[in-house]
mmCIF file of C-alpha atoms and ligand atoms in Angstrom:
data_model
loop_
_atom_site.group_PDB
_atom_site.id
_atom_site.type_symbol
_atom_site.label_atom_id
_atom_site.label_comp_id
_atom_site.label_asym_id
_atom_site.label_seq_id
_atom_site.Cartn_x
_atom_site.Cartn_y
_atom_site.Cartn_z
ATOM 1 C CA UNK A 950 32.909 120.396 111.966
ATOM 2 C CA UNK A 951 31.250 122.637 109.585
ATOM 3 C CA UNK A 952 34.929 124.575 109.086
ATOM 4 C CA UNK A 953 36.008 121.599 107.721
ATOM 5 C CA UNK A 954 33.144 121.149 105.543
ATOM 6 C CA UNK A 955 33.799 124.519 104.051
ATOM 7 C CA UNK A 956 37.823 124.209 103.849
ATOM 8 C CA UNK A 957 36.749 120.825 101.816
ATOM 9 C CA UNK A 958 34.672 122.650 99.885
ATOM 10 C CA UNK A 959 37.035 125.686 98.481
ATOM 11 C CA UNK A 960 39.725 122.644 98.171
ATOM 12 C CA UNK A 961 37.589 120.790 95.777
ATOM 13 C CA UNK A 962 36.858 124.046 94.281
ATOM 14 C CA UNK A 963 40.378 125.220 93.635
ATOM 15 C CA UNK A 964 41.089 121.931 92.197
ATOM 16 C CA UNK A 965 38.123 122.321 89.582
ATOM 17 C CA UNK A 966 39.552 125.487 89.089
ATOM 18 C CA UNK A 967 43.045 124.667 88.383
ATOM 19 C CA UNK A 968 41.918 121.708 86.350
ATOM 20 C CA UNK A 969 39.761 124.058 83.728
ATOM 21 C CA UNK A 970 42.470 126.408 83.342
ATOM 22 C CA UNK A 971 45.527 123.637 82.582
ATOM 23 C CA UNK A 972 42.992 122.502 79.682
ATOM 24 C CA UNK A 973 43.742 119.370 77.291
ATOM 25 C CA UNK A 974 42.053 121.271 74.599
ATOM 26 C CA UNK A 975 45.695 122.260 73.149
ATOM 27 C CA UNK A 976 49.456 122.609 74.297
ATOM 28 C CA UNK A 977 50.286 125.904 72.388
ATOM 29 C CA UNK A 978 54.303 125.975 72.415
ATOM 30 C CA UNK A 979 56.286 128.093 74.778
ATOM 31 C CA UNK A 980 58.940 129.136 72.172
ATOM 32 C CA UNK A 981 60.896 130.511 74.758
ATOM 33 C CA UNK A 982 62.107 126.725 75.583
ATOM 34 C CA UNK A 983 64.001 124.355 73.449
ATOM 35 C CA UNK A 984 61.973 121.567 71.329
ATOM 36 C CA UNK A 985 61.817 118.172 72.103
ATOM 37 C CA UNK A 986 61.171 114.857 70.557
ATOM 38 C CA UNK A 987 57.770 115.341 71.777
ATOM 39 C CA UNK A 988 56.790 118.848 71.064
ATOM 40 C CA UNK A 989 57.616 122.331 72.993
ATOM 41 C CA UNK A 990 56.674 122.758 76.502
ATOM 42 C CA UNK A 991 53.163 124.172 77.060
ATOM 43 C CA UNK A 992 52.325 127.600 77.986
ATOM 44 C CA UNK A 993 50.130 128.252 80.307
ATOM 45 C CA UNK A 994 46.462 129.210 79.000
ATOM 46 C CA UNK A 995 46.696 132.099 80.525
ATOM 47 C CA UNK A 996 49.115 133.419 78.557
ATOM 48 C CA UNK A 997 47.752 132.002 75.451
ATOM 49 C CA UNK A 998 45.553 134.370 72.370
ATOM 50 C CA UNK A 999 44.416 133.835 69.408
ATOM 51 C CA UNK A 1000 47.580 134.912 67.881
ATOM 52 C CA UNK A 1001 48.651 131.631 68.393
ATOM 53 C CA UNK A 1002 46.838 130.084 65.854
ATOM 54 C CA UNK A 1003 47.064 132.484 63.215
ATOM 55 C CA UNK A 1004 49.388 133.264 60.481
ATOM 56 C CA UNK A 1005 49.049 135.905 57.924
ATOM 57 C CA UNK A 1006 50.693 135.833 54.669
ATOM 58 C CA UNK A 1007 50.633 132.642 52.085
ATOM 59 C CA UNK A 1008 48.922 134.735 49.812
ATOM 60 C CA UNK A 1009 52.191 136.335 49.226
ATOM 61 C CA UNK A 1010 54.350 135.038 46.301
ATOM 62 C CA UNK A 1011 58.130 134.879 47.737
ATOM 63 C CA UNK A 1012 61.263 135.560 45.484
ATOM 64 C CA UNK A 1013 62.177 132.499 43.533
ATOM 65 C CA UNK A 1014 65.268 134.338 41.889
ATOM 66 C CA UNK A 1015 67.484 134.177 44.797
ATOM 67 C CA UNK A 1016 68.648 130.569 43.990
ATOM 68 C CA UNK A 1017 69.660 128.689 41.050
ATOM 69 C CA UNK A 1018 66.310 126.181 41.389
ATOM 70 C CA UNK A 1019 64.195 129.089 41.083
ATOM 71 C CA UNK A 1020 62.524 128.070 44.142
ATOM 72 C CA UNK A 1021 60.997 129.712 47.288
ATOM 73 C CA UNK A 1022 59.245 128.367 50.351
ATOM 74 C CA UNK A 1023 56.932 130.594 53.001
ATOM 75 C CA UNK A 1024 57.275 127.369 55.736
ATOM 76 C CA UNK A 1025 54.642 127.565 58.158
ATOM 77 C CA UNK A 1026 55.513 125.247 61.160
ATOM 78 C CA UNK A 1027 55.250 125.663 64.725
ATOM 79 C CA UNK A 1028 57.770 128.617 64.491
ATOM 80 C CA UNK A 1029 55.017 130.599 63.331
ATOM 81 C CA UNK A 1030 51.828 128.838 64.106
ATOM 82 C CA UNK A 1031 52.602 127.901 67.983
ATOM 83 C CA UNK A 1032 49.344 126.604 68.242
ATOM 84 C CA UNK A 1033 50.376 123.894 65.841
ATOM 85 C CA UNK A 1034 52.579 122.481 68.810
ATOM 86 C CA UNK A 1035 51.585 118.590 68.869
ATOM 87 C CA UNK A 1036 49.148 118.203 66.226
ATOM 88 C CA UNK A 1037 51.370 116.871 63.383
ATOM 89 C CA UNK A 1038 50.549 119.281 60.802
ATOM 90 C CA UNK A 1039 51.914 122.252 59.195
ATOM 91 C CA UNK A 1040 51.768 123.910 55.588
ATOM 92 C CA UNK A 1041 53.937 125.799 53.195
ATOM 93 C CA UNK A 1042 53.520 127.521 50.076
ATOM 94 C CA UNK A 1043 55.753 126.584 47.024
ATOM 95 C CA UNK A 1044 56.730 129.125 44.215
ATOM 96 C CA UNK A 1045 58.278 127.911 41.111
ATOM 97 C CA UNK A 1046 59.421 130.321 38.426
ATOM 98 C CA UNK A 1047 59.936 129.208 34.893
ATOM 99 C CA UNK A 1048 61.415 126.192 34.690
ATOM 100 C CA UNK A 1049 62.454 125.874 38.187
ATOM 101 C CA UNK A 1050 62.288 122.879 40.527
ATOM 102 C CA UNK A 1051 62.221 121.477 44.168
ATOM 103 C CA UNK A 1052 65.121 119.307 44.265
ATOM 104 C CA UNK A 1053 65.841 115.862 45.460
ATOM 105 C CA UNK A 1054 64.653 115.650 48.989
ATOM 106 C CA UNK A 1055 63.180 113.631 51.780
ATOM 107 C CA UNK A 1056 61.381 114.912 55.401
ATOM 108 C CA UNK A 1057 62.277 112.091 57.429
ATOM 109 C CA UNK A 1058 59.368 110.491 59.030
ATOM 110 C CA UNK A 1059 57.037 112.632 57.705
ATOM 111 C CA UNK A 1060 54.398 112.404 54.958
ATOM 112 C CA UNK A 1061 53.103 115.310 52.397
ATOM 113 C CA UNK A 1062 50.876 116.674 50.350
ATOM 114 C CA UNK A 1063 50.783 119.479 47.874
ATOM 115 C CA UNK A 1064 47.267 121.324 45.846
ATOM 116 C CA UNK A 1065 48.666 122.901 43.018
ATOM 117 C CA UNK A 1066 47.244 126.421 42.858
ATOM 118 C CA UNK A 1067 48.569 128.156 39.506
ATOM 119 C CA UNK A 1068 50.756 126.824 36.389
ATOM 120 C CA UNK A 1069 51.528 123.283 35.589
ATOM 121 C CA UNK A 1070 54.006 121.129 37.838
ATOM 122 C CA UNK A 1071 55.231 117.188 37.378
ATOM 123 C CA UNK A 1072 55.792 115.604 40.974
ATOM 124 C CA UNK A 1073 57.263 112.733 41.417
ATOM 125 C CA UNK A 1074 58.791 110.135 44.203
ATOM 126 C CA UNK A 1075 60.845 107.277 43.739
ATOM 127 C CA UNK A 1076 60.736 103.928 45.474
ATOM 128 C CA UNK A 1077 63.674 100.878 44.811
ATOM 129 C CA UNK A 1078 61.142 99.638 42.017
ATOM 130 C CA UNK A 1079 59.689 102.312 40.862
ATOM 131 C CA UNK A 1080 59.343 106.286 39.660
ATOM 132 C CA UNK A 1081 56.235 107.570 40.260
ATOM 133 C CA UNK A 1082 55.492 110.697 39.089
ATOM 134 C CA UNK A 1083 52.328 112.851 37.223
ATOM 135 C CA UNK A 1084 51.993 116.134 35.577
ATOM 136 C CA UNK A 1085 49.660 118.168 37.690
ATOM 137 C CA UNK A 1086 47.213 121.431 37.326
ATOM 138 C CA UNK A 1087 45.819 123.775 39.464
ATOM 139 C CA UNK A 1088 43.056 121.777 41.719
ATOM 140 C CA UNK A 1089 45.096 118.882 41.379
ATOM 141 C CA UNK A 1090 46.142 117.043 44.952
ATOM 142 C CA UNK A 1091 49.408 114.881 44.887
ATOM 143 C CA UNK A 1092 50.588 112.907 47.884
ATOM 144 C CA UNK A 1093 54.100 112.672 48.945
ATOM 145 C CA UNK A 1094 54.222 108.848 50.922
ATOM 146 C CA UNK A 1095 56.241 109.094 54.214
ATOM 147 C CA UNK A 1096 60.342 109.530 54.211
ATOM 148 C CA UNK A 1097 60.486 109.058 50.214
ATOM 149 C CA UNK A 1098 62.531 110.809 47.930
ATOM 150 C CA UNK A 1099 60.714 113.258 45.535
ATOM 151 C CA UNK A 1100 61.057 116.407 43.508
ATOM 152 C CA UNK A 1101 58.488 118.651 41.520
ATOM 153 C CA UNK A 1102 59.521 120.297 38.076
ATOM 154 C CA UNK A 1103 57.657 123.207 36.894
ATOM 155 C CA UNK A 1104 56.422 122.225 33.263
ATOM 156 C CA UNK A 1105 54.215 125.008 32.583
ATOM 157 C CA UNK A 1106 55.032 128.295 30.665
ATOM 158 C CA UNK A 1107 54.998 130.737 33.308
ATOM 159 C CA UNK A 1108 55.395 130.603 37.199
ATOM 160 C CA UNK A 1109 54.054 127.988 39.050
ATOM 161 C CA UNK A 1110 52.362 127.585 42.931
ATOM 162 C CA UNK A 1111 50.943 124.977 45.152
ATOM 163 C CA UNK A 1112 50.427 125.099 48.886
ATOM 164 C CA UNK A 1113 51.679 121.696 50.931
ATOM 165 C CA UNK A 1114 50.695 120.376 53.674
ATOM 166 C CA UNK A 1115 53.051 117.950 56.342
ATOM 167 C CA UNK A 1116 52.133 115.608 58.749
ATOM 168 C CA UNK A 1117 54.591 116.909 60.932
ATOM 169 C CA UNK A 1118 54.737 120.587 63.146
ATOM 170 C CA UNK A 1119 58.138 120.861 62.617
ATOM 171 C CA UNK A 1120 59.417 118.693 60.031
ATOM 172 C CA UNK A 1121 63.268 118.573 58.839
ATOM 173 C CA UNK A 1122 64.095 118.694 55.097
ATOM 174 C CA UNK A 1123 67.086 116.637 53.718
ATOM 175 C CA UNK A 1124 68.112 117.879 50.166
ATOM 176 C CA UNK A 1125 70.444 115.020 48.614
ATOM 177 C CA UNK A 1126 72.445 117.565 46.553
ATOM 178 C CA UNK A 1127 73.546 119.045 49.806
ATOM 179 C CA UNK A 1128 73.897 116.268 51.518
ATOM 180 C CA UNK A 1129 76.663 114.546 48.961
ATOM 181 C CA UNK A 1130 78.020 118.375 47.559
ATOM 182 C CA UNK A 1131 77.636 121.070 50.366
ATOM 183 C CA UNK A 1132 79.807 119.625 52.992
ATOM 184 C CA UNK A 1133 83.315 118.729 53.596
ATOM 185 C CA UNK A 1134 82.289 114.781 52.924
ATOM 186 C CA UNK A 1135 85.728 114.042 50.784
ATOM 187 C CA UNK A 1136 85.199 113.904 47.479
ATOM 188 C CA UNK A 1137 87.400 110.462 47.424
ATOM 189 C CA UNK A 1138 84.644 109.606 49.799
ATOM 190 C CA UNK A 1139 81.895 110.631 47.543
ATOM 191 C CA UNK A 1140 83.948 108.771 44.615
ATOM 192 C CA UNK A 1141 83.954 105.284 46.426
ATOM 193 C CA UNK A 1142 80.366 105.653 47.325
ATOM 194 C CA UNK A 1143 78.661 107.124 44.328
ATOM 195 C CA UNK A 1144 81.344 106.387 41.201
ATOM 196 C CA UNK A 1145 80.614 109.896 40.222
ATOM 197 C CA UNK A 1146 83.846 111.915 38.829
ATOM 198 C CA UNK A 1147 85.910 113.621 40.791
ATOM 199 C CA UNK A 1148 85.875 116.389 38.543
ATOM 200 C CA UNK A 1149 82.284 116.532 38.227
ATOM 201 C CA UNK A 1150 82.157 116.173 42.113
ATOM 202 C CA UNK A 1151 84.327 119.037 42.799
ATOM 203 C CA UNK A 1152 82.215 120.801 40.563
ATOM 204 C CA UNK A 1153 79.347 120.379 42.372
ATOM 205 C CA UNK A 1154 81.059 121.192 45.615
ATOM 206 C CA UNK A 1155 81.541 124.202 44.066
ATOM 207 C CA UNK A 1156 77.903 124.406 43.526
ATOM 208 C CA UNK A 1157 76.485 123.402 46.948
ATOM 209 C CA UNK A 1158 78.827 125.126 49.034
ATOM 210 C CA UNK A 1159 81.154 122.016 50.168
ATOM 211 C CA UNK A 1160 84.900 121.467 50.493
ATOM 212 C CA UNK A 1161 87.248 118.697 50.596
HETATM 213 C C1 LIG B 1033 52.570 134.319 81.312
HETATM 214 O O1 LIG B 1033 51.328 135.843 81.862
HETATM 215 C C2 LIG B 1033 52.331 135.638 83.053
HETATM 216 C C3 LIG B 1033 51.451 136.881 83.291
HETATM 217 O O2 LIG B 1033 49.905 136.877 83.029
HETATM 218 C C4 LIG B 1033 53.648 136.352 83.528
HETATM 219 O O3 LIG B 1033 53.846 136.674 84.503
HETATM 220 C C5 LIG B 1033 54.345 135.196 82.859
HETATM 221 O O4 LIG B 1033 55.686 135.110 82.674
HETATM 222 C C6 LIG B 1033 53.841 134.598 81.498
HETATM 223 N N1 LIG B 1033 54.244 133.313 81.189
HETATM 224 C C7 LIG B 1033 55.072 133.104 79.630
HETATM 225 C C8 LIG B 1033 55.590 132.084 79.840
HETATM 226 O O5 LIG B 1033 55.104 133.796 79.028
HETATM 227 C C1 LIG B 1034 64.989 138.645 44.162
HETATM 228 O O1 LIG B 1034 65.983 138.152 44.632
HETATM 229 C C2 LIG B 1034 67.006 138.877 43.737
HETATM 230 C C3 LIG B 1034 68.219 138.005 43.996
HETATM 231 O O2 LIG B 1034 68.871 138.273 44.845
HETATM 232 C C4 LIG B 1034 66.981 140.000 43.541
HETATM 233 O O3 LIG B 1034 68.344 140.661 42.698
HETATM 234 C C5 LIG B 1034 65.470 140.754 43.222
HETATM 235 O O4 LIG B 1034 65.665 142.206 43.269
HETATM 236 C C6 LIG B 1034 64.662 140.343 44.308
HETATM 237 N N1 LIG B 1034 63.370 140.746 43.547
HETATM 238 C C7 LIG B 1034 62.252 141.542 44.760
HETATM 239 C C8 LIG B 1034 61.147 141.606 44.381
HETATM 240 O O5 LIG B 1034 62.658 141.119 45.463
HETATM 241 C C1 LIG B 1035 66.024 124.375 32.412
HETATM 242 O O1 LIG B 1035 66.793 124.404 33.236
HETATM 243 C C2 LIG B 1035 67.853 123.673 32.856
HETATM 244 C C3 LIG B 1035 68.555 123.285 34.041
HETATM 245 O O2 LIG B 1035 68.724 124.292 34.721
HETATM 246 C C4 LIG B 1035 68.514 124.267 31.726
HETATM 247 O O3 LIG B 1035 69.752 123.417 31.161
HETATM 248 C C5 LIG B 1035 67.668 124.706 30.657
HETATM 249 O O4 LIG B 1035 68.743 125.328 29.644
HETATM 250 C C6 LIG B 1035 66.494 125.332 31.092
HETATM 251 N N1 LIG B 1035 65.657 125.281 30.149
HETATM 252 C C7 LIG B 1035 65.131 126.754 30.086
HETATM 253 C C8 LIG B 1035 64.174 126.712 28.392
HETATM 254 O O5 LIG B 1035 65.366 127.620 30.284
HETATM 255 C C1 LIG B 1036 84.588 119.164 58.882
HETATM 256 O O1 LIG B 1036 84.389 120.358 59.171
HETATM 257 C C2 LIG B 1036 84.003 119.769 60.555
HETATM 258 C C3 LIG B 1036 83.800 120.776 61.305
HETATM 259 O O2 LIG B 1036 82.475 121.040 60.606
HETATM 260 C C4 LIG B 1036 85.185 119.479 60.953
HETATM 261 O O3 LIG B 1036 85.179 118.504 62.575
HETATM 262 C C5 LIG B 1036 86.006 118.059 60.474
HETATM 263 O O4 LIG B 1036 86.974 117.540 60.749
HETATM 264 C C6 LIG B 1036 85.706 118.219 58.718
HETATM 265 N N1 LIG B 1036 86.332 116.812 58.271
HETATM 266 C C7 LIG B 1036 87.038 116.815 57.250
HETATM 267 C C8 LIG B 1036 87.116 115.497 56.587
HETATM 268 O O5 LIG B 1036 87.889 118.007 56.577
#
């Protein structure tokens, strides 16, 4: 009888400790597995360290001379901070060279805001009824509603910098220029669906790496 009580006591203790180890406080991504629609599987809390919650370097300006839009993104998603897994948030730094722009794009299903840190930007988004745009200066925060097409222009006299935040830990970006002109969708299909002149389509395909 006494032996059974001792065994039950230890079983209860083991169950209590394993619950304490598999805490629900967080689910840090195990990046050795593929991402899924509900995020990465959690790594064992024994293997989680403070480094899983940190990224350094968003103070560093990225090179904006590598593309004709003169834009550079330093994006910090769950692949950079495994602790973002399941939190539905992430962050980026946007550097815009003089006269640069973030071309028209959407993040399907994901809202975003930007905080301007340096220079002057004009940010906007488009609905079927209206264009919403605003000139922004350091300290200004601007919101891009979930899923809408949006853009940013550097309208200041020098470089511009913003930090952006996203309502997803692993969002996608669909750039309209590349969707239309950066793949092998045939020129005649692009023409039929946009009424853009075929010569102009072929010129844009060269610009954005498309063919056909
Ligand atoms: C977690 O750590 C243990 C040892 O501490 C190790 O055997 C195991 O492979 C690690 N798991 C992962 C997913 O890294
Ligand atoms: C920025 O990128 C351009 C084009 O690739 C390159 O020529 C230039 O050296 C780079 N600048 C720096 C500071 O890395
Ligand atoms: C700004 O960029 C646009 C589009 O690339 C270009 O047509 C224009 O000449 C540029 N303006 C200046 C001042 O560089
Ligand atoms: C486009 O490229 C894909 C492979 O990336 C190929 O399977 C497809 O047949 C191509 N379509 C056309 C219209 O060339």
